[in-house]
CSV table of C-alpha atoms in Angstrom, one decimal:
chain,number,residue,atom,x,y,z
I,5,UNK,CA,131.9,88.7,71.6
I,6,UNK,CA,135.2,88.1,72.9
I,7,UNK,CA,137.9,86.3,70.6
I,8,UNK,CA,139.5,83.3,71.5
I,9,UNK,CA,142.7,83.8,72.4
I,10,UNK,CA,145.3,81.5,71.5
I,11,UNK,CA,149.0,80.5,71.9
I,12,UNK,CA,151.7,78.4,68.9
I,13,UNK,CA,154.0,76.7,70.7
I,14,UNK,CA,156.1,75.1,67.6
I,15,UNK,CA,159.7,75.1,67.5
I,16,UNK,CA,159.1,75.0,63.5
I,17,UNK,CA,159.0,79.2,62.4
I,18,UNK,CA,157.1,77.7,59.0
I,19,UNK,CA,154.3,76.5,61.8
I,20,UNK,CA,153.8,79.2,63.4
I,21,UNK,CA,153.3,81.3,60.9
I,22,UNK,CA,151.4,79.0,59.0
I,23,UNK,CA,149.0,78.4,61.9
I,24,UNK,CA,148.8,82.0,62.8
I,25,UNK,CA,147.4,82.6,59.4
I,26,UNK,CA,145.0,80.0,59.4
I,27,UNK,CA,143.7,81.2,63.2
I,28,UNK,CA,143.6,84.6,62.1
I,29,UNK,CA,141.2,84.0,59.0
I,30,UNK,CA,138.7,83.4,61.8
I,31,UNK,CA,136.7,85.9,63.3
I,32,UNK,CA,136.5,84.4,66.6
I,33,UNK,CA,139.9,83.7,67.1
I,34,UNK,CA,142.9,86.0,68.2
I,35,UNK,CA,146.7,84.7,68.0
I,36,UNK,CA,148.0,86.5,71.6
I,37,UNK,CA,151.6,85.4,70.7
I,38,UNK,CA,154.1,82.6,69.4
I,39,UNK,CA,156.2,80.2,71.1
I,40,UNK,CA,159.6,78.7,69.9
I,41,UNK,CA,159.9,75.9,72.9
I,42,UNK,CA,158.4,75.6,76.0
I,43,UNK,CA,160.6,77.7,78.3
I,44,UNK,CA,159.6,80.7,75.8
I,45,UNK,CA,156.0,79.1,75.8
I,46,UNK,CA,156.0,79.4,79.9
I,47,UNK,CA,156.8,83.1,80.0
I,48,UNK,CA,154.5,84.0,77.1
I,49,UNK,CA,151.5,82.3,79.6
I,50,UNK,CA,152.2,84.3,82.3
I,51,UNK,CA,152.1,87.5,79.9
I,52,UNK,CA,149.2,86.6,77.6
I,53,UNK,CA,146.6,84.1,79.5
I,54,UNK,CA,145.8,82.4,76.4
I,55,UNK,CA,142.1,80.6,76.4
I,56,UNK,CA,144.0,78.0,74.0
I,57,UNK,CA,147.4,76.3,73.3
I,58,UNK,CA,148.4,74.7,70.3
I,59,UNK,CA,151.7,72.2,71.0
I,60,UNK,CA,153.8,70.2,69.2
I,61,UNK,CA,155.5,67.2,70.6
I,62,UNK,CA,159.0,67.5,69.4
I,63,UNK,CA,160.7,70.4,70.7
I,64,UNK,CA,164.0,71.7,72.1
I,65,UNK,CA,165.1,72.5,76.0
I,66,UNK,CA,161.9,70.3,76.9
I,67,UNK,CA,159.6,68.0,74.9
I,68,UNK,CA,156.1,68.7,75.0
I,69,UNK,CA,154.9,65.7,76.9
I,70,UNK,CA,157.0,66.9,79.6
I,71,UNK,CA,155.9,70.6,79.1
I,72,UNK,CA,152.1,69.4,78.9
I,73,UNK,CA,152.2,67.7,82.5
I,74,UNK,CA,153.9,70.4,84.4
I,75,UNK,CA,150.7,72.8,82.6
I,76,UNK,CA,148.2,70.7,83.5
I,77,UNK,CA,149.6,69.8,87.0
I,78,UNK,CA,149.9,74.0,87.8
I,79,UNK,CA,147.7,75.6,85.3
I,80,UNK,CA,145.2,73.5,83.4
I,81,UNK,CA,143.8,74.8,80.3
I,82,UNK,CA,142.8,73.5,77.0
I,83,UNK,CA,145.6,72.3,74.6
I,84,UNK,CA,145.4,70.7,71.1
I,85,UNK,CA,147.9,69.2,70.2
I,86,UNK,CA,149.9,69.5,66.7
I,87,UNK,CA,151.6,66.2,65.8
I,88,UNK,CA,152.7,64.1,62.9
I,89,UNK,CA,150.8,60.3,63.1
I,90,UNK,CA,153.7,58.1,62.3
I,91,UNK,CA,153.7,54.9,65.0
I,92,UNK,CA,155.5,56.7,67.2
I,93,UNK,CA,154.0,59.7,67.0
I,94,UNK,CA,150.6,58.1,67.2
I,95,UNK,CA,151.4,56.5,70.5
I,96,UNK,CA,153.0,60.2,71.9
I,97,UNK,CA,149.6,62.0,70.8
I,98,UNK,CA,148.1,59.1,72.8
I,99,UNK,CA,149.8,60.1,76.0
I,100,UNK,CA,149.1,63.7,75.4
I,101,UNK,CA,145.4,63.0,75.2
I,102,UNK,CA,145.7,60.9,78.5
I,103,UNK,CA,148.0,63.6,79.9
I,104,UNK,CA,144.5,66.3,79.0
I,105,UNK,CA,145.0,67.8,75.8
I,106,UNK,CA,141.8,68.1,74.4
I,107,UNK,CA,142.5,67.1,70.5
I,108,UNK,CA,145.1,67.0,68.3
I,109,UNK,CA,146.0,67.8,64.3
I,110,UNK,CA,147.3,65.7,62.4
I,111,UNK,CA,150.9,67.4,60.3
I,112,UNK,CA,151.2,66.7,56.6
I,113,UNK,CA,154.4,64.1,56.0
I,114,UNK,CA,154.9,65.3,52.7
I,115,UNK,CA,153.7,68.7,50.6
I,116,UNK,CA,153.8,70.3,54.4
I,117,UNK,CA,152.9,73.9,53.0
I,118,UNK,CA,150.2,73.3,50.2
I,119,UNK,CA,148.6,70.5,52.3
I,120,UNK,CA,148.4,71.9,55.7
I,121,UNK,CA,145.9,74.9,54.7
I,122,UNK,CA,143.6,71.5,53.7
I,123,UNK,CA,143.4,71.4,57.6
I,124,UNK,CA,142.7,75.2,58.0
I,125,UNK,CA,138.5,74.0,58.9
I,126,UNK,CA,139.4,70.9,61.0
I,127,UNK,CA,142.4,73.8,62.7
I,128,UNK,CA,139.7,76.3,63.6
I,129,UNK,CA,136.9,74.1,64.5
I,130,UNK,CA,138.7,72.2,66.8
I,131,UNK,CA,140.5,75.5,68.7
I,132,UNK,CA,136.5,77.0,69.2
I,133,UNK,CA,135.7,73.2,70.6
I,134,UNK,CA,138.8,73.2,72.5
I,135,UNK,CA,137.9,77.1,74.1
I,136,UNK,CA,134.6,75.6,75.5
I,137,UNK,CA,136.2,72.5,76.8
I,138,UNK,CA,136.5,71.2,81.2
I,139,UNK,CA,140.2,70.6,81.6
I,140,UNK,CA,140.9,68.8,84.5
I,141,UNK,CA,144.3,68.9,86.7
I,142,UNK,CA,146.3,66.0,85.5
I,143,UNK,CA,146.6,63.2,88.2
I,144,UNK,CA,150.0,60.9,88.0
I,145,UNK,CA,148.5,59.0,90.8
I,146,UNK,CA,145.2,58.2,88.7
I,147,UNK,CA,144.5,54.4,88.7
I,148,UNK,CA,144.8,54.8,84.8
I,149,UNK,CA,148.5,56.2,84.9
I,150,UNK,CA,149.7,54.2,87.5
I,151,UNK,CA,149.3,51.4,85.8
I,152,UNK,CA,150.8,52.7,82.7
I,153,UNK,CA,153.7,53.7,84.6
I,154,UNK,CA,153.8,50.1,85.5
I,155,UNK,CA,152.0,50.4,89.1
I,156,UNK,CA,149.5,47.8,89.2
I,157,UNK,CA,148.6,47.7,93.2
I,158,UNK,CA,145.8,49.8,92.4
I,159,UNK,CA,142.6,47.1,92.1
I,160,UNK,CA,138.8,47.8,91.5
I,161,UNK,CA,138.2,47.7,95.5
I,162,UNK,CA,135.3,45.4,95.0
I,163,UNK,CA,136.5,43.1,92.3
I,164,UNK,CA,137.0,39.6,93.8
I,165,UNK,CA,133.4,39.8,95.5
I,166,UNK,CA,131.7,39.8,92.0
I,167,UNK,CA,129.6,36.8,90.7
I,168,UNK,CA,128.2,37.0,87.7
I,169,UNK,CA,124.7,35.6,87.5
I,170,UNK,CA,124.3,36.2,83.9
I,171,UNK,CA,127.4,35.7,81.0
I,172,UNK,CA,125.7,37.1,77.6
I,173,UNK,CA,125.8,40.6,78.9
I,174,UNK,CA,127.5,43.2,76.9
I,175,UNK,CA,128.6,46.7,77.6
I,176,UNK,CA,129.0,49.1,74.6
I,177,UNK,CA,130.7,52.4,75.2
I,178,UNK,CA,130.7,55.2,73.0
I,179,UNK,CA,133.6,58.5,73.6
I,180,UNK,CA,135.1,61.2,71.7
I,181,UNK,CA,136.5,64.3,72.4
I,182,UNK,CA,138.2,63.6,76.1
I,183,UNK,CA,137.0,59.5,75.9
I,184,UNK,CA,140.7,58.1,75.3
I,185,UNK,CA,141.8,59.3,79.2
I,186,UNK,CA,137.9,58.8,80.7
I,187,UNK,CA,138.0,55.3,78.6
I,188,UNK,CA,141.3,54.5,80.6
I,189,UNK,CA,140.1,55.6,83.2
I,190,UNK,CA,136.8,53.3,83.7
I,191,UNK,CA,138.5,50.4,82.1
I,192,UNK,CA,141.1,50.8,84.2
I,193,UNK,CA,139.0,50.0,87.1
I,194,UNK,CA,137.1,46.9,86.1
I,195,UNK,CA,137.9,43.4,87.1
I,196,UNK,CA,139.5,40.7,85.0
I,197,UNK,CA,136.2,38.9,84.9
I,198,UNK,CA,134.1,41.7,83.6
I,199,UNK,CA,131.9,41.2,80.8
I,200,UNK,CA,132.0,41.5,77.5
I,201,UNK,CA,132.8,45.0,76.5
I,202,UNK,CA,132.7,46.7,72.9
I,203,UNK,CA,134.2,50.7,72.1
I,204,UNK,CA,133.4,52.8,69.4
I,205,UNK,CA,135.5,56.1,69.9
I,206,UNK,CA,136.4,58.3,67.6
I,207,UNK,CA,139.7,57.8,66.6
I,208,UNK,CA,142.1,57.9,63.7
I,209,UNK,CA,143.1,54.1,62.0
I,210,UNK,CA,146.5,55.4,62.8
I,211,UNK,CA,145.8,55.9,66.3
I,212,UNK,CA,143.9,52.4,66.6
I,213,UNK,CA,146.6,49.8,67.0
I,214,UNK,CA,148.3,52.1,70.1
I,215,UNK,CA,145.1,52.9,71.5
I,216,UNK,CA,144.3,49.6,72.1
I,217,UNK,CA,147.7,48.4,73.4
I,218,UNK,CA,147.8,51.5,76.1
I,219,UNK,CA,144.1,50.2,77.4
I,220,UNK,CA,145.8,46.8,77.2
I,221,UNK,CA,148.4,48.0,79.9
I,222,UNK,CA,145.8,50.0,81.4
I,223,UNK,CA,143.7,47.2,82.9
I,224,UNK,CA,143.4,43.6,83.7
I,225,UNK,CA,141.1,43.0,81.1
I,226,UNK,CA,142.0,41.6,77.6
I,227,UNK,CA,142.0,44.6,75.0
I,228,UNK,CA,142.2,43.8,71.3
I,229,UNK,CA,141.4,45.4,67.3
I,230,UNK,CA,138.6,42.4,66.4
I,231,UNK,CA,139.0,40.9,63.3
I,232,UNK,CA,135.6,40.4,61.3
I,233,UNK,CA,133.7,37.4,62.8
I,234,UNK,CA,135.5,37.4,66.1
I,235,UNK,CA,133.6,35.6,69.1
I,236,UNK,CA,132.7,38.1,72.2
I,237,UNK,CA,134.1,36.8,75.2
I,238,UNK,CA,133.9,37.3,78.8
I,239,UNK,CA,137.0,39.5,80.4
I,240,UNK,CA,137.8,40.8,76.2
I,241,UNK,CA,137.3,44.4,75.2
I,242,UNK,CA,136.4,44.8,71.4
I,243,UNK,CA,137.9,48.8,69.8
I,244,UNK,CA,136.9,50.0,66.9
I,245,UNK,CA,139.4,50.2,64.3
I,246,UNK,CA,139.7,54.1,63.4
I,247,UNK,CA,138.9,53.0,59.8
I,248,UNK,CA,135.3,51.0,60.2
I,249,UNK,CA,132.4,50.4,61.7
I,250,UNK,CA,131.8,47.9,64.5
I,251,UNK,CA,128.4,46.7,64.9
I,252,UNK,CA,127.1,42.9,67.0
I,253,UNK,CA,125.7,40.5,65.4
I,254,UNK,CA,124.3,37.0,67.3
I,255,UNK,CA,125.2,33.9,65.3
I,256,UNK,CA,123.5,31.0,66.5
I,257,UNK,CA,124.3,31.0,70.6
I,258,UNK,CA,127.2,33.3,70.9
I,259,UNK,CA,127.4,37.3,69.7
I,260,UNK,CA,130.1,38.4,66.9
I,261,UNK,CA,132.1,41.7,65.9
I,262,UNK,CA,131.1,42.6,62.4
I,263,UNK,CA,133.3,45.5,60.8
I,264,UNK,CA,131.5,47.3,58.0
I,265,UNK,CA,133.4,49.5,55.5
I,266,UNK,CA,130.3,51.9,55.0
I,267,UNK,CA,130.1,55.5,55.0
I,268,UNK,CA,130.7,58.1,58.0
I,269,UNK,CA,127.5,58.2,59.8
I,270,UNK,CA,127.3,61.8,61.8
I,271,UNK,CA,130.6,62.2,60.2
I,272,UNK,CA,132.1,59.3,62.1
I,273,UNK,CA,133.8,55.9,61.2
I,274,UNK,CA,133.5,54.5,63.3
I,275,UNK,CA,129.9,56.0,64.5
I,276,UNK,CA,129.0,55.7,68.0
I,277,UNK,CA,125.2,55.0,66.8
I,278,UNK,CA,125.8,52.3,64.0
I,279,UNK,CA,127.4,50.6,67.5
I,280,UNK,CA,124.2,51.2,69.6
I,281,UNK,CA,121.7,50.5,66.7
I,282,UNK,CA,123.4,46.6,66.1
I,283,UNK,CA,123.3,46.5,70.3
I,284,UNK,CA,119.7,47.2,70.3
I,285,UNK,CA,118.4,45.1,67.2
I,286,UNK,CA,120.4,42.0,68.2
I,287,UNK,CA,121.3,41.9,72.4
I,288,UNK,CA,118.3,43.9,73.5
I,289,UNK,CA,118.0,44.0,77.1
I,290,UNK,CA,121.1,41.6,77.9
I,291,UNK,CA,123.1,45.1,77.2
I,292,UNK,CA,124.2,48.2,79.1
I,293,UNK,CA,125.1,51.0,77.0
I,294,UNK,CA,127.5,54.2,78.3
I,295,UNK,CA,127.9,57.2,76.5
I,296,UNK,CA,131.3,59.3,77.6
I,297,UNK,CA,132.7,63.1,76.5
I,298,UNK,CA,132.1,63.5,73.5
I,299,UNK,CA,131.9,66.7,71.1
I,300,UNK,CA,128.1,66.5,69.0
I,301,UNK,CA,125.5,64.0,69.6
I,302,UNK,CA,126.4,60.9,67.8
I,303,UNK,CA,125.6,57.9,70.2
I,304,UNK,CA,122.3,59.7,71.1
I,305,UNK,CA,119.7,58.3,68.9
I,306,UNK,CA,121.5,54.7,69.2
I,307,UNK,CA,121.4,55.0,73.2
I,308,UNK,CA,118.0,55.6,73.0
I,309,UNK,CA,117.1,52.7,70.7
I,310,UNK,CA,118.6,50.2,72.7
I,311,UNK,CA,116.5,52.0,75.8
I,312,UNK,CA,113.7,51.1,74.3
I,313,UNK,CA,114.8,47.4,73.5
I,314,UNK,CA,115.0,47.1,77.0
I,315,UNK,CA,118.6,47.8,77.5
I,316,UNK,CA,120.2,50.0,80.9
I,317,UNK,CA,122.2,53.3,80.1
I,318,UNK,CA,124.7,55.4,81.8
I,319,UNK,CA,125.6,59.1,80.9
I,320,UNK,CA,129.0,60.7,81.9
I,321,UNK,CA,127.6,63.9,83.6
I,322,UNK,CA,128.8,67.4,82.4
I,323,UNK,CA,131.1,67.8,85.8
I,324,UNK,CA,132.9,65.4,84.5
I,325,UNK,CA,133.2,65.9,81.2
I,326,UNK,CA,135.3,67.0,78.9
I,327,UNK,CA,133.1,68.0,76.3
I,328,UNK,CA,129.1,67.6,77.4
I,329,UNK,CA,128.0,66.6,73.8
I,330,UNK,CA,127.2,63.3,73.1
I,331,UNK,CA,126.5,62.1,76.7
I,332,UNK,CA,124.5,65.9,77.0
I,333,UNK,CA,122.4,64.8,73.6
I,334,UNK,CA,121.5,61.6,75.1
I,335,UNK,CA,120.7,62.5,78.5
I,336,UNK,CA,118.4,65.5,77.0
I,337,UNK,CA,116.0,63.3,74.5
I,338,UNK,CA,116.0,60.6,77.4
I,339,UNK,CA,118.2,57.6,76.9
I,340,UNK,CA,119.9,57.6,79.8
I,341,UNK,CA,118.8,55.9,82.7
I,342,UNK,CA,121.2,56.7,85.0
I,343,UNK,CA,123.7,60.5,84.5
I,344,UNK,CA,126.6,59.9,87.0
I,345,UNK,CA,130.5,61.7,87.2
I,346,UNK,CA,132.9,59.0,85.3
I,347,UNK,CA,134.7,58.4,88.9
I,348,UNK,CA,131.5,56.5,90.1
I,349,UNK,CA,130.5,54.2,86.7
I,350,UNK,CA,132.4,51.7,87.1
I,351,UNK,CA,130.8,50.5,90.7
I,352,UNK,CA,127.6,51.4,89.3
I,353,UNK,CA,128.3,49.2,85.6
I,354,UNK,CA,129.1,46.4,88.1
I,355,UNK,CA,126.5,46.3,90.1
I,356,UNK,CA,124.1,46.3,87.2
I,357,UNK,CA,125.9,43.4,85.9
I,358,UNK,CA,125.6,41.8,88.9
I,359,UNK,CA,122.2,42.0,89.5
């Protein structure tokens, strides 16, 4: 079997030799060569083809945003990113993700050495994900960067046309690896007067607060962290904070968020199928589920479940995909009504709702 051969691009020399001993513990992984910045980082490309890049985000001669659009505009291939989640840092991994960097890991703030071999699993299992993952060529001209760069003449072409018939339906999506650009991506297409719609993706509490706000910018609809209780609305969008659980509940005529401090389910908090599994007990058929790239299956079992309470489910298809997992899971044990490339949801999610 061929090892997976991989690239550290850290300007830090106590990185890359602390990664490189981590990667090289593995059997199936290789480290082809080091990087000090990204000018060094181009030319050892060129000489070693890596199948991965680890990068960090702070670096001389040229940052790594900078460095990871002009790679995935000319060359795209899987990156994971190495970053420390402070606010600001947070909101830079955020970009990277939306850029097409497949992950990221998280750097220790304090005890760097002794607590960043803690990481050494999460480092290794996320460079063999990243190996098997569909990069895409990064698009500035995306309806979901131009309106974070502030361009917001790009509408949903069908938007204004749209009547609901119907204003207790909600739509429940469920990402991971890949979902915070295809999450920005669909939402970013969506009318104002959408309705209702709820996230679970996998996500650090860290990243949760700028998650939210870049969707918020993203779109025309109103993206918020719920607090426990919180009415669902028309036009709203509901995330997951990256620290609970957020399940539906109906009290008396309207439908809630309830946040529930339980255990990882699938090794997740917040779990794609404790989502799906509230959707289908309590909104039934009123609901459409969607089930985006995503690295394992969780989301699966709950799509189906709300399938069988009468609820209508769309699958992101592997072309699309970043990582065929969850959606992949689903579509396989037959939750998914309809398996379609994330470019065409949207139009499809709305005619549903308008049906």
């Amino acid at each position: 079997m061929n090892k997976i051969k991989v690239l550290i691009v850290d300007d830090s020399a106590l990185v890359r030799s602390m990664l490189t001993e981590i990667l090289s513990a593995s059997s199936e992984i290789i480290v082809i060569g080091t990087a000090r910045d990204p000018l060094d980082a181009r030319e050892k490309i060129k000489k070693f083809n890596p199948d991965v890049i680890t990068l960090d985000v702070a670096m001389p001669k040229m940052d790594g945003i900078t460095f990871l659009k002009n790679l995935m505009r000319l060359r795209p291939m899987p990156v994971v990113m190495i970053s420390t989640l402070t606010e600001k840092g947070s909101d830079v991994t955020l970009e990277a993700l939306e850029i097409g960097a497949v992950d990221y890991v998280e750097k220790p703030k304090i005890n760097f050495k002794e607590d960043f071999n803690l990481y050494a699993d999460e480092i290794i299992e996320k460079i063999k994900i990243a190996s098997t993952a569909n990069v895409k060529e990064y698009d500035s001209n995306s309806c979901f960067h131009k309106r974070l760069s502030g361009d917001h003449s790009t509408k949903f072409e069908v938007g204004k046309k749209i009547k609901f018939t119907r204003t207790n339906k909600i739509i429940a999506i469920g990402a991971s690896t890949g979902g915070v650009e295809a999450i920005g991506e669909l939402l970013s297409r969506l009318p104002a007067h959408s309705p209702a719609i709820i996230i679970s993706q996998h996500i650090p509490y860290d990243f949760s607060k700028s998650f939210a706000e870049r969707m918020n910018r993203s779109c025309e609809l109103n993206v918020c962290i719920p607090n426990d209780g919180d009415v669902i609305l028309p036009g709203n969008v509901y995330v997951a904070p990256g620290n609970m659980h957020l399940l539906v509940e109906k009290y008396g005529n309207d439908y809630i968020c309830k946040l529930n401090d339980g255990e990882p389910v699938n090794r997740h908090k917040p779990s794609v199928d404790v989502m799906f599994r509230s959707i289908s007990k309590n909104v039934g058929s009123n609901a459409i589920g969607i089930l985006l790239t995503g690295m394992g299956s969780d989301g699966a079992q709950g799509l189906l479940e709300m399938r069988q309470s009468g609820a209508t489910n769309i699958a992101q298809d592997e072309e699309s995909s970043v990582v065929w997992g969850m959606p992949g899971s689903a579509y396989k044990m037959g939750a998914v009504d309809k398996l379609m490339p994330l470019n065409k949801i949207p139009n499809e999610l709305m005619r549903i709702c308008n049906k």
